XYZ file of C-alpha atoms in Angstrom:
694
model
C 6.821 29.934 15.515
C 7.836 29.204 11.945
C 10.509 26.744 13.052
C 7.939 24.828 15.096
C 5.507 24.783 12.168
C 8.266 23.539 9.871
C 9.140 20.835 12.397
C 5.464 19.819 12.550
C 5.247 19.490 8.758
C 8.516 17.555 8.501
C 7.983 15.094 11.347
C 4.282 15.167 12.179
C 5.117 15.661 15.863
C 3.560 18.484 17.854
C 5.990 20.083 20.308
C 4.280 21.964 23.120
C 4.792 22.658 26.790
C 1.244 21.459 27.445
C -0.765 18.596 25.994
C -3.270 21.070 24.475
C -5.932 18.537 25.485
C -5.155 16.432 22.385
C -5.516 12.663 22.191
C -2.182 12.348 20.379
C 0.971 14.384 19.888
C 2.441 12.525 16.887
C 1.296 11.415 13.462
C -0.175 14.685 12.192
C 1.430 14.409 8.746
C 1.919 11.650 6.198
C 4.442 11.289 3.403
C 2.856 11.956 0.012
C 3.704 8.863 -2.039
C 4.266 9.429 -5.738
C 4.105 5.721 -6.648
C 0.773 6.348 -8.347
C -0.530 9.737 -9.440
C -4.127 9.216 -8.340
C -2.974 7.775 -5.048
C -0.929 10.941 -4.657
C -4.054 13.029 -5.231
C -6.020 10.945 -2.742
C -3.672 12.104 0.037
C -5.233 15.547 -0.251
C -8.753 14.097 0.068
C -8.011 11.797 2.991
C -9.498 12.165 6.472
C -7.935 10.350 9.428
C -9.765 10.200 12.749
C -6.514 9.835 14.690
C -4.281 7.147 16.119
C -6.132 7.325 19.450
C -9.270 5.752 17.974
C -7.323 2.796 16.567
C -6.779 1.560 20.122
C -10.464 1.615 21.075
C -12.428 -1.612 21.101
C -15.652 0.047 20.002
C -16.554 0.121 16.314
C -18.814 3.166 16.516
C -16.096 5.572 15.361
C -15.481 3.426 12.275
C -19.062 3.605 11.006
C -20.421 6.144 8.538
C -23.256 8.099 10.123
C -26.231 9.452 8.100
C -24.764 12.948 7.898
C -21.650 11.444 6.247
C -23.582 10.013 3.302
C -22.421 11.650 0.110
C -19.554 13.435 1.861
C -17.331 10.473 2.816
C -16.734 7.629 0.379
C -18.074 4.321 1.787
C -15.698 2.288 -0.431
C -12.322 4.019 -0.327
C -11.003 2.902 3.055
C -8.106 0.514 3.756
C -8.358 -2.959 5.205
C -7.145 -3.916 8.646
C -6.587 -1.638 11.626
C -7.257 1.749 9.903
C -10.532 0.538 8.338
C -13.152 3.228 8.859
C -10.673 5.564 10.538
C -8.924 6.566 7.310
C -11.611 7.667 4.870
C -11.720 9.954 1.846
C -13.986 12.685 0.565
C -16.333 11.789 -2.259
C -15.823 13.098 -5.761
C -18.546 15.763 -5.448
C -17.755 16.874 -1.906
C -16.217 20.307 -1.644
C -14.812 22.123 1.364
C -15.605 25.824 1.728
C -12.091 27.041 2.350
C -12.558 30.818 2.522
C -15.216 33.132 3.975
C -17.194 35.492 1.726
C -15.399 38.582 0.465
C -17.593 40.872 2.578
C -18.859 38.658 5.411
C -20.706 41.431 7.256
C -22.597 42.506 4.125
C -23.479 38.880 3.333
C -24.780 38.255 6.846
C -26.844 41.439 6.786
C -28.313 40.459 3.419
C -29.262 37.019 4.773
C -30.955 38.611 7.796
C -32.880 40.990 5.523
C -34.090 38.153 3.288
C -35.059 36.041 6.312
C -37.034 38.958 7.772
C -38.846 39.441 4.463
C -39.902 35.789 4.564
C -41.566 36.175 7.961
C -38.763 35.907 10.490
C -39.149 37.974 13.644
C -35.797 39.719 14.247
C -34.256 39.054 17.615
C -34.640 41.733 20.275
C -31.601 42.840 22.229
C -32.802 40.755 25.185
C -33.442 37.751 22.867
C -36.916 37.293 24.320
C -38.867 34.572 22.463
C -42.035 35.661 20.640
C -45.471 34.905 21.950
C -46.232 32.229 19.357
C -44.992 28.841 20.713
C -44.541 27.285 17.272
C -41.787 29.731 16.428
C -38.233 28.395 16.612
C -34.843 30.037 16.791
C -32.987 31.107 13.642
C -29.165 30.980 13.830
C -26.600 32.343 11.384
C -23.042 31.023 11.843
C -23.795 30.213 15.480
C -25.402 33.610 16.282
C -29.116 33.936 17.047
C -30.702 36.418 14.615
C -34.415 35.876 15.218
C -37.387 33.532 15.357
C -39.487 31.991 12.618
C -42.160 29.410 11.939
C -41.397 26.071 10.330
C -44.124 26.631 7.713
C -42.412 29.796 6.494
C -39.269 27.961 5.318
C -39.283 27.660 1.499
C -38.230 24.365 -0.056
C -35.324 25.866 -1.989
C -33.583 27.605 0.901
C -30.085 26.204 1.542
C -30.427 25.944 5.277
C -30.459 23.246 7.956
C -33.963 22.815 9.341
C -34.381 20.768 12.509
C -38.164 20.496 13.057
C -39.868 19.874 16.369
C -41.186 16.430 15.428
C -37.694 15.184 14.583
C -36.858 15.144 18.280
C -33.757 16.430 19.971
C -33.032 19.400 22.195
C -32.118 21.866 19.457
C -35.015 22.513 17.049
C -34.412 25.559 14.940
C -33.285 27.007 11.648
C -29.504 27.035 11.147
C -27.855 29.146 8.440
C -24.146 28.840 7.597
C -21.988 31.120 5.460
C -18.527 30.702 7.009
C -15.571 28.577 5.876
C -14.536 25.024 6.906
C -17.811 23.460 5.790
C -18.390 20.430 3.566
C -20.970 20.802 0.815
C -22.109 18.610 -2.053
C -24.551 18.990 -4.949
C -27.881 17.167 -5.149
C -30.715 17.437 -7.636
C -33.666 19.492 -6.448
C -36.836 17.853 -7.714
C -39.218 20.879 -7.763
C -36.816 23.130 -9.636
C -34.829 20.470 -11.483
C -31.513 22.202 -10.803
C -28.579 21.173 -8.615
C -28.416 22.484 -5.073
C -25.526 22.593 -2.610
C -26.327 21.109 0.784
C -24.370 20.680 4.009
C -24.016 17.893 6.540
C -26.512 19.231 9.086
C -29.068 20.067 6.405
C -28.935 16.561 4.959
C -30.169 14.753 8.083
C -33.767 16.005 7.907
C -34.120 16.242 4.125
C -36.338 14.055 1.971
C -33.936 12.467 -0.507
C -35.147 10.314 -3.375
C -32.502 7.687 -4.061
C -33.980 7.033 -7.494
C -33.093 10.494 -8.773
C -29.937 11.104 -6.778
C -27.018 11.812 -9.086
C -24.144 11.148 -6.697
C -23.485 7.484 -7.682
C -22.806 8.292 -11.320
C -19.654 10.170 -10.378
C -17.851 6.937 -9.483
C -14.999 5.804 -11.724
C -15.289 2.145 -10.656
C -16.518 0.195 -13.678
C -20.049 -1.314 -13.303
C -19.705 -1.009 -9.554
C -23.326 -2.054 -8.994
C -22.460 -5.559 -10.256
C -19.642 -6.192 -7.779
C -19.396 -7.403 -4.232
C -18.655 -4.547 -1.825
C -15.120 -5.746 -1.044
C -14.198 -6.076 -4.732
C -14.125 -2.369 -5.607
C -10.392 -2.505 -6.152
C -9.631 0.559 -8.227
C -9.032 2.825 -5.232
C -5.830 1.184 -4.009
C -4.646 -1.302 -6.608
C -3.126 0.819 -9.367
C 0.321 1.151 -7.852
C 2.499 0.229 -10.841
C 1.509 2.937 -13.302
C 2.601 6.247 -14.755
C 3.181 8.157 -11.550
C 4.305 11.361 -13.259
C 5.052 12.717 -16.700
C 8.325 14.208 -15.489
C 9.990 10.947 -14.517
C 13.159 11.928 -16.355
C 13.532 15.001 -14.162
C 12.536 13.563 -10.781
C 14.808 12.159 -8.087
C 12.384 10.252 -5.870
C 13.764 7.523 -3.657
C 11.633 4.954 -5.505
C 9.479 5.397 -8.576
C 7.569 2.906 -10.725
C 6.742 3.302 -14.388
C 4.682 1.108 -16.689
C 6.362 1.076 -20.098
C 3.443 -0.272 -22.166
C 0.300 1.400 -20.797
C -3.023 1.356 -22.620
C -6.409 2.986 -22.259
C -9.330 0.746 -21.273
C -12.076 0.048 -23.762
C -14.818 0.013 -21.108
C -14.700 3.183 -19.026
C -16.859 5.496 -16.957
C -17.780 9.145 -17.299
C -15.419 10.076 -14.500
C -12.519 8.391 -16.313
C -12.546 11.092 -18.985
C -13.294 13.911 -16.537
C -10.268 12.973 -14.438
C -8.077 12.683 -17.582
C -6.900 9.277 -16.401
C -5.442 8.564 -19.844
C -2.672 11.007 -18.918
C -1.567 8.527 -16.230
C -2.665 5.057 -17.410
C -2.324 2.166 -15.010
C -2.914 -1.026 -16.968
C -3.077 -3.000 -20.181
C -5.891 -4.573 -22.169
C -5.274 -8.319 -22.082
C -7.148 -11.053 -23.932
C -8.374 -13.139 -20.993
C -9.659 -16.703 -21.344
C -11.630 -18.238 -18.470
C -10.264 -21.760 -18.596
C -8.818 -24.457 -16.334
C -6.076 -25.270 -18.826
C -3.220 -26.619 -16.697
C -2.478 -27.211 -13.064
C -0.690 -23.867 -12.906
C -3.912 -21.840 -12.705
C -5.405 -23.288 -9.538
C -6.732 -20.997 -6.812
C -5.683 -17.403 -7.604
C -2.829 -18.317 -9.920
C -2.870 -17.301 -13.570
C -0.892 -18.008 -16.718
C 0.632 -15.393 -19.026
C 1.599 -15.838 -22.648
C 5.403 -15.876 -22.719
C 5.598 -14.384 -26.203
C 3.313 -11.519 -25.155
C 5.604 -10.790 -22.209
C 8.627 -10.881 -24.527
C 6.894 -8.287 -26.706
C 6.542 -5.939 -23.714
C 3.264 -6.906 -22.052
C 3.104 -5.337 -18.562
C 6.799 -4.438 -18.715
C 7.744 -2.008 -15.979
C 10.722 -0.063 -14.742
C 11.837 0.775 -11.235
C 13.783 3.998 -10.674
C 15.938 4.406 -7.573
C 17.935 7.473 -6.597
C 21.252 7.347 -4.753
C 22.060 10.696 -3.159
C 25.695 11.650 -2.516
C 25.976 14.323 0.181
C 29.454 15.873 0.212
C 28.967 18.043 3.297
C 29.436 17.378 6.972
C 27.020 18.295 9.745
C 28.196 21.921 9.747
C 27.596 22.381 6.034
C 31.268 22.371 5.051
C 32.539 20.380 2.108
C 34.017 17.322 3.797
C 34.714 15.192 0.745
C 34.934 15.770 -2.974
C 34.440 13.603 -6.009
C 37.721 12.001 -6.932
C 39.415 12.600 -10.293
C 40.478 9.618 -12.340
C 44.185 10.205 -11.665
C 43.731 9.469 -8.005
C 41.603 6.454 -8.816
C 44.508 5.067 -10.858
C 46.904 5.712 -8.021
C 44.692 3.698 -5.708
C 45.097 0.670 -7.959
C 41.452 0.347 -8.965
C 41.792 0.693 -12.723
C 39.076 -1.933 -13.128
C 36.480 0.727 -12.217
C 37.474 3.147 -14.989
C 34.927 1.688 -17.389
C 32.147 2.707 -15.001
C 33.521 5.798 -13.196
C 34.195 8.994 -15.148
C 36.983 11.517 -14.565
C 34.848 13.437 -12.064
C 34.162 10.394 -9.892
C 30.581 9.961 -11.126
C 29.414 7.012 -13.247
C 28.927 7.095 -17.000
C 25.293 7.439 -18.058
C 24.134 4.138 -19.538
C 26.630 2.019 -17.608
C 25.389 -1.386 -16.485
C 26.204 -1.907 -12.807
C 26.087 -5.336 -11.209
C 25.575 -5.980 -7.485
C 28.707 -5.240 -5.478
C 30.437 -3.233 -8.211
C 31.767 0.287 -7.582
C 30.021 3.046 -9.510
C 31.195 6.292 -7.875
C 34.256 7.521 -5.997
C 34.827 10.170 -3.328
C 37.996 11.602 -1.758
C 38.196 12.547 1.905
C 39.762 16.010 2.227
C 41.341 15.134 5.575
C 43.136 11.928 4.567
C 43.282 12.338 0.794
C 42.176 8.741 0.260
C 39.578 7.728 -2.296
C 36.548 5.686 -1.331
C 34.262 3.950 -3.798
C 30.562 3.308 -3.389
C 29.299 -0.155 -4.308
C 25.963 -1.169 -5.784
C 23.589 -2.474 -3.139
C 20.894 -5.068 -3.599
C 20.676 -8.135 -5.793
C 19.527 -6.616 -9.100
C 21.367 -5.379 -12.166
C 20.832 -1.651 -12.713
C 21.593 0.896 -15.409
C 22.752 4.451 -14.673
C 19.899 6.458 -16.153
C 20.832 9.981 -15.114
C 23.406 11.902 -13.067
C 22.334 15.247 -11.602
C 24.547 17.821 -9.895
C 22.662 19.725 -7.187
C 24.146 22.866 -5.715
C 24.139 26.646 -5.463
C 26.569 29.394 -6.443
C 29.028 27.943 -3.940
C 32.034 26.659 -5.929
C 32.243 23.620 -3.669
C 30.081 20.814 -4.971
C 27.453 19.924 -2.381
C 25.290 17.082 -3.636
C 24.943 14.678 -6.549
C 22.011 12.396 -7.388
C 22.485 9.175 -9.354
C 19.273 7.785 -10.869
C 19.398 4.015 -11.371
C 17.008 2.199 -13.718
C 16.037 -1.411 -13.005
C 14.012 -3.436 -15.494
C 11.080 -5.366 -14.064
C 9.757 -7.894 -16.539
C 6.865 -10.011 -15.223
C 8.287 -13.090 -13.519
C 6.705 -15.994 -11.680
C 5.299 -14.700 -8.409
C 4.384 -11.163 -9.517
C 0.884 -9.953 -8.759
C -1.746 -8.701 -11.195
C -5.330 -7.591 -10.789
C -8.303 -6.512 -12.828
C -10.342 -3.462 -11.861
C -12.836 -5.752 -10.144
C -10.617 -7.199 -7.435
C -9.684 -10.402 -9.288
C -6.105 -10.320 -8.124
C -3.870 -13.244 -8.957
C -0.258 -14.352 -8.962
C 1.653 -15.222 -12.115
C 2.369 -18.939 -11.868
C 3.830 -19.756 -15.285
C 5.000 -18.090 -18.475
C 3.425 -20.494 -20.965
C 4.954 -20.809 -24.457
C 2.858 -19.314 -27.221
C 2.838 -22.541 -29.251
C 1.180 -24.388 -26.355
C -1.495 -21.767 -25.672
C -5.038 -22.509 -26.881
C -6.319 -20.466 -29.816
C -9.716 -19.457 -31.171
C -10.870 -21.711 -33.991
C -12.315 -18.886 -36.090
C -9.694 -16.150 -35.728
C -6.585 -17.939 -34.473
C -6.224 -15.441 -31.622
C -4.351 -16.707 -28.579
C -5.130 -15.360 -25.084
C -2.617 -13.257 -23.201
C -3.858 -14.480 -19.838
C -5.661 -17.573 -18.566
C -7.675 -17.352 -15.356
C -9.388 -20.203 -13.532
C -13.218 -20.193 -13.686
C -13.414 -21.047 -9.979
C -12.350 -17.461 -9.204
C -15.804 -16.079 -10.066
C -18.569 -17.911 -8.108
C -17.385 -17.139 -4.583
C -16.305 -13.543 -5.335
C -19.359 -12.709 -7.459
C -17.394 -10.360 -9.725
C -20.044 -10.188 -12.423
C -18.662 -6.822 -13.470
C -15.540 -8.476 -14.894
C -17.642 -10.788 -17.056
C -19.601 -7.779 -18.293
C -16.395 -5.862 -19.024
C -15.069 -8.734 -21.123
C -18.283 -8.854 -23.148
C -18.729 -5.124 -23.780
C -14.989 -4.561 -24.376
C -15.046 -7.281 -26.999
C -17.899 -5.524 -28.773
C -16.196 -2.147 -28.406
C -12.965 -3.492 -29.919
C -14.853 -4.857 -32.931
C -16.702 -1.561 -33.433
C -13.662 0.618 -32.729
C -15.242 2.713 -29.979
C -15.173 3.067 -26.224
C -18.017 1.756 -24.090
C -19.657 3.679 -21.249
C -19.646 1.367 -18.241
C -20.729 3.869 -15.587
C -22.521 2.225 -12.662
C -26.121 2.850 -11.591
C -27.278 3.783 -15.072
C -30.791 2.596 -14.203
C -31.133 5.307 -11.538
C -29.590 8.021 -13.689
C -32.049 7.508 -16.505
C -29.227 7.009 -19.028
C -30.111 3.403 -19.698
C -29.757 0.049 -18.027
C -26.959 -2.449 -17.795
C -29.277 -4.963 -19.416
C -29.462 -2.702 -22.457
C -25.667 -2.340 -22.382
C -25.192 -6.105 -22.442
C -27.884 -6.559 -25.107
C -26.273 -3.937 -27.352
C -22.885 -5.617 -26.967
C -24.364 -9.050 -27.668
C -26.038 -7.784 -30.840
C -22.747 -6.249 -31.990
C -20.894 -9.523 -31.394
C -23.520 -11.504 -33.257
C -23.404 -9.053 -36.150
C -19.615 -9.499 -36.385
C -19.879 -13.283 -36.515
C -19.082 -14.027 -32.871
C -21.157 -15.692 -30.195
C -23.512 -13.265 -28.483
C -22.705 -14.818 -25.102
C -18.959 -14.159 -25.315
C -17.895 -17.794 -25.630
C -15.731 -19.102 -28.450
C -14.558 -22.497 -29.664
C -10.951 -22.963 -28.637
C -8.418 -25.510 -29.863
C -5.760 -26.925 -27.585
C -2.255 -25.810 -28.464
C -0.825 -29.126 -27.237
C -3.103 -31.773 -28.787
C -4.792 -29.748 -31.541
C -8.244 -30.913 -30.415
C -11.271 -28.712 -29.834
C -12.452 -28.189 -26.298
C -15.779 -29.786 -25.519
C -17.268 -26.520 -24.220
C -17.142 -22.941 -25.416
C -14.573 -20.829 -23.567
C -15.427 -17.329 -22.350
C -12.776 -15.036 -23.841
C -12.461 -11.301 -24.283
C -10.343 -8.225 -23.448
C -10.108 -7.163 -19.791
C -8.156 -4.208 -18.430
C -5.509 -5.652 -16.104
C -3.245 -3.743 -13.730
C 0.183 -4.741 -12.530
C 0.606 -4.340 -8.789
C 3.768 -3.380 -6.954
C 3.908 -6.704 -5.083
C 6.817 -8.257 -6.975
C 9.142 -11.128 -6.191
C 12.215 -8.982 -6.793
C 11.265 -6.825 -3.796
C 10.294 -9.683 -1.486
C 12.406 -12.754 -2.182
C 14.581 -13.737 0.753
C 17.229 -16.436 0.909
C 20.060 -17.067 3.343
C 22.545 -19.763 4.275
C 24.525 -18.133 7.084
C 24.453 -14.612 8.348
C 23.988 -12.369 11.376
C 22.382 -13.865 14.473
C 20.850 -12.448 17.619
C 23.491 -11.976 20.297
C 21.147 -13.165 23.048
C 19.511 -16.241 21.522
C 21.985 -17.013 18.687
C 18.998 -17.352 16.342
C 18.939 -15.651 12.920
C 17.725 -12.075 12.999
C 14.703 -10.943 11.014
C 14.664 -8.450 8.202
C 15.371 -8.868 4.506
C 17.697 -5.891 4.217
C 19.753 -7.091 7.190
C 20.374 -10.536 5.718
C 17.958 -12.166 8.133
C 16.120 -15.448 7.914
C 12.531 -16.417 7.218
C 10.316 -16.997 10.225
C 9.342 -20.619 10.791
C 6.229 -20.332 12.945
C 3.519 -22.522 14.368
C 1.577 -22.777 11.100
C 4.674 -23.972 9.252
C 5.277 -26.500 12.015
C 1.723 -27.811 11.666
C 2.159 -28.076 7.894
C 5.252 -30.270 8.265
C 3.490 -32.480 10.802
C 0.463 -32.825 8.530
C 2.713 -33.929 5.664
C 4.379 -36.569 7.815
C 7.777 -34.863 7.714
C 8.190 -34.480 11.451
C 11.971 -34.880 11.450
C 12.291 -31.785 9.285
C 11.492 -29.850 12.447
C 14.885 -30.949 13.774
C 16.562 -29.388 10.768
C 14.539 -26.169 10.679
C 14.331 -25.434 14.398
C 17.708 -26.786 15.487
C 20.345 -27.467 12.843
C 19.551 -24.430 10.677
C 18.567 -22.128 13.539
C 20.630 -21.994 16.753
C 22.616 -25.227 16.715
C 25.090 -25.210 19.601
C 27.358 -27.816 21.193
C 27.801 -27.367 24.928
C 29.075 -29.256 27.957
C 26.687 -31.049 30.300
C 27.126 -32.998 33.507
C 25.639 -36.486 33.308
C 25.813 -36.809 37.084
C 23.637 -33.861 38.120
C 21.968 -33.234 34.734
C 22.885 -29.550 34.556
C 24.009 -27.564 31.529
C 24.812 -24.407 33.528
C 27.314 -25.697 36.104
C 30.004 -27.115 33.721
C 32.892 -24.699 33.546
C 36.296 -24.686 31.892
C 39.091 -24.769 34.446
C 41.005 -21.456 34.293
C 44.730 -21.275 33.721
C 46.933 -21.201 36.841
C 48.825 -17.932 37.033
C 49.816 -17.705 40.707
C 50.506 -20.063 43.518
C 47.580 -18.519 45.377
C 45.209 -19.639 42.618
C 46.672 -23.135 42.659
C 46.240 -23.316 46.423
C 42.570 -22.272 46.137
C 41.870 -24.867 43.438
C 43.583 -27.590 45.454
C 41.625 -26.681 48.565
C 38.352 -27.076 46.633
C 39.265 -30.520 45.342
C 39.329 -29.454 41.688
C 41.744 -31.352 39.426
C 44.883 -29.427 38.609
C 44.826 -30.225 34.871
C 44.550 -26.971 32.915
C 41.759 -26.793 30.255
C 39.652 -29.547 31.785
C 35.865 -28.992 32.018
C 34.567 -29.504 35.528
C 31.142 -29.311 37.148
C 30.956 -26.734 39.889
C 28.095 -28.577 41.568
C 29.643 -32.066 41.519
C 33.216 -30.710 41.863
C 34.436 -33.288 39.392
C 34.942 -33.575 35.671
C 34.524 -37.324 35.240
C 30.836 -37.127 34.188
C 31.293 -34.421 31.576
C 29.837 -34.983 28.088
C 29.229 -32.914 24.963
C 25.614 -32.453 23.807
C 24.039 -30.632 20.858
C 21.130 -28.434 21.902
C 19.338 -25.319 20.641
C 21.124 -22.380 22.207
C 17.813 -20.771 23.138
C 17.267 -23.709 25.528
C 20.325 -22.649 27.506
C 18.948 -19.102 27.544
C 15.627 -20.405 28.897
C 17.337 -22.467 31.600
C 19.352 -19.396 32.612
C 16.190 -17.290 32.876
C 14.516 -19.951 35.025
C 17.591 -20.213 37.234
C 17.336 -16.476 37.874
C 13.855 -17.172 39.299
C 15.231 -19.971 41.522
C 13.898 -22.747 39.271
C 16.390 -25.525 38.573
C 16.207 -27.575 35.373
C 17.925 -30.959 35.160
C 18.256 -33.244 32.142
C 18.592 -36.999 31.892
C 21.920 -37.478 30.082
C 23.500 -40.811 29.166
C 27.122 -41.031 28.120
């Protein structure tokens, strides 16, 4: 049993002799990603309906029903196919994981209290009482008696389904067992929090004005954002994933080297201790159409700020060396330097130590050898070369093993610097994601007339009207006031409903603080062009905004190829970046070339650079399948057969099997996939002929 459970946890596949009446047999586990610490925690709060529901055309399973309100987060769900199927528990939702310590005593106490409140205990025959308005009372699925709806007190944590609500199951349902979801709400008569369940919530009278659930969100001023712009749940990928990065050997790990704490934050930000794993940087953002490099979702970064370490990140990769074979025996060993010298590879001594492992701190370029192993069977040394296209530094070498004297495994941790380059993706906490289009020199950046401050980032003003991210404008204003006053600002959403204050008061307080410090109360400042030295005609909205660096980077996605592997069937380039494949040129790219008037480029992309092939064709019958190279004559019998068929006796001549002559042969350049298509059609008894002129 334990081996099957271990196999289930490792692979997610359920092995059984029967189907167990399940809709799926695979996909029961997911890999816990450690790219971001809070994303790692969200794996333990995730709920997946199953892969079976992703194939259904109905959208009913993707919707949040009334009993899910407050238990499942309506925001934290991915886009695309798993939308609505992969959801997460809310911050206040708790799962009752264990039964009471003495379940029988607890159930008996509940029955005693219910009887004291007017419940008629159930008879052995479960005969209903004479009064028709009495309904059944159930405890953990077991009928314990009958009671009237008027006898239920308002503070009893039970699920009441009254008669007038409709449905075939009116009654009073009590639950004390495990595997239940509960959440706290504020009870108006008593003024204290109360834990409720999913069935109890459906028929409760809930006042949205006094409900305290929304204040537990950690999305900044969420009530001033469009629903699709709540970006904090999934965006913070490039952050401090763990505090033990130096001791971890994950396959891939990101780390932000210059993290900061945001000025505008929520109450949940401090409760979650998110400063322990920061995910962004406070950048001075100017809303300005300064150059042509900030159109659409592009943005400009200050080159000097990047040189000083703004948004600088590091990628850690681990290369594992397994020295055992399938049976667990030591098959190879790390080679000593003496054998490396005997192999004639002295050029690797500056990187490989005497034990065959690389020196810590060694810079390794793509294609260079950085470790060496010796096969015990042959005694020959074999070096391992650096893969990829990036320069890496050996950050750490770890020996992994047991008391066995034979070395079993070694892990080499490689560190790759990731400075922001053109094409990297950034985003604020409000879904304003953009691509770095230019690293602009500091001397050409605009600066504030009063303080001389230059912005770190320039974003186009056209990014705001259609997305309605008013929360980002508010963050810039209140963060500017908080920076001047030297204090953090509470930007929790739904403050009007919580009675803490209003967002209007928050903005007014920030505006008064800016005006008191000599700045404009609206957040705009007079900027001077760094190129011409002239003032801009309008005030420019500028202030600090907390920006996050995403893991979508050019270094992980760029793809270039001249020649390389091709498909054996079609002779077209294969796909896949790690296989040296090409970039797909599809219908949309074809339409773009036609719209630009560069139609002949299609000949280069789809023919010359794809599956260019020169083949023989018969101008007489128009076929590209019947031409065949005359085989070499090896016997007199073969010569007699060729002569009887009227085929010329010249060896190496291309002849047409249909025309039985080689006088109309010509060489044509065609896409090889065309020959494949003609062959497929010929298999279905469809003949294709071409008009060929010599």
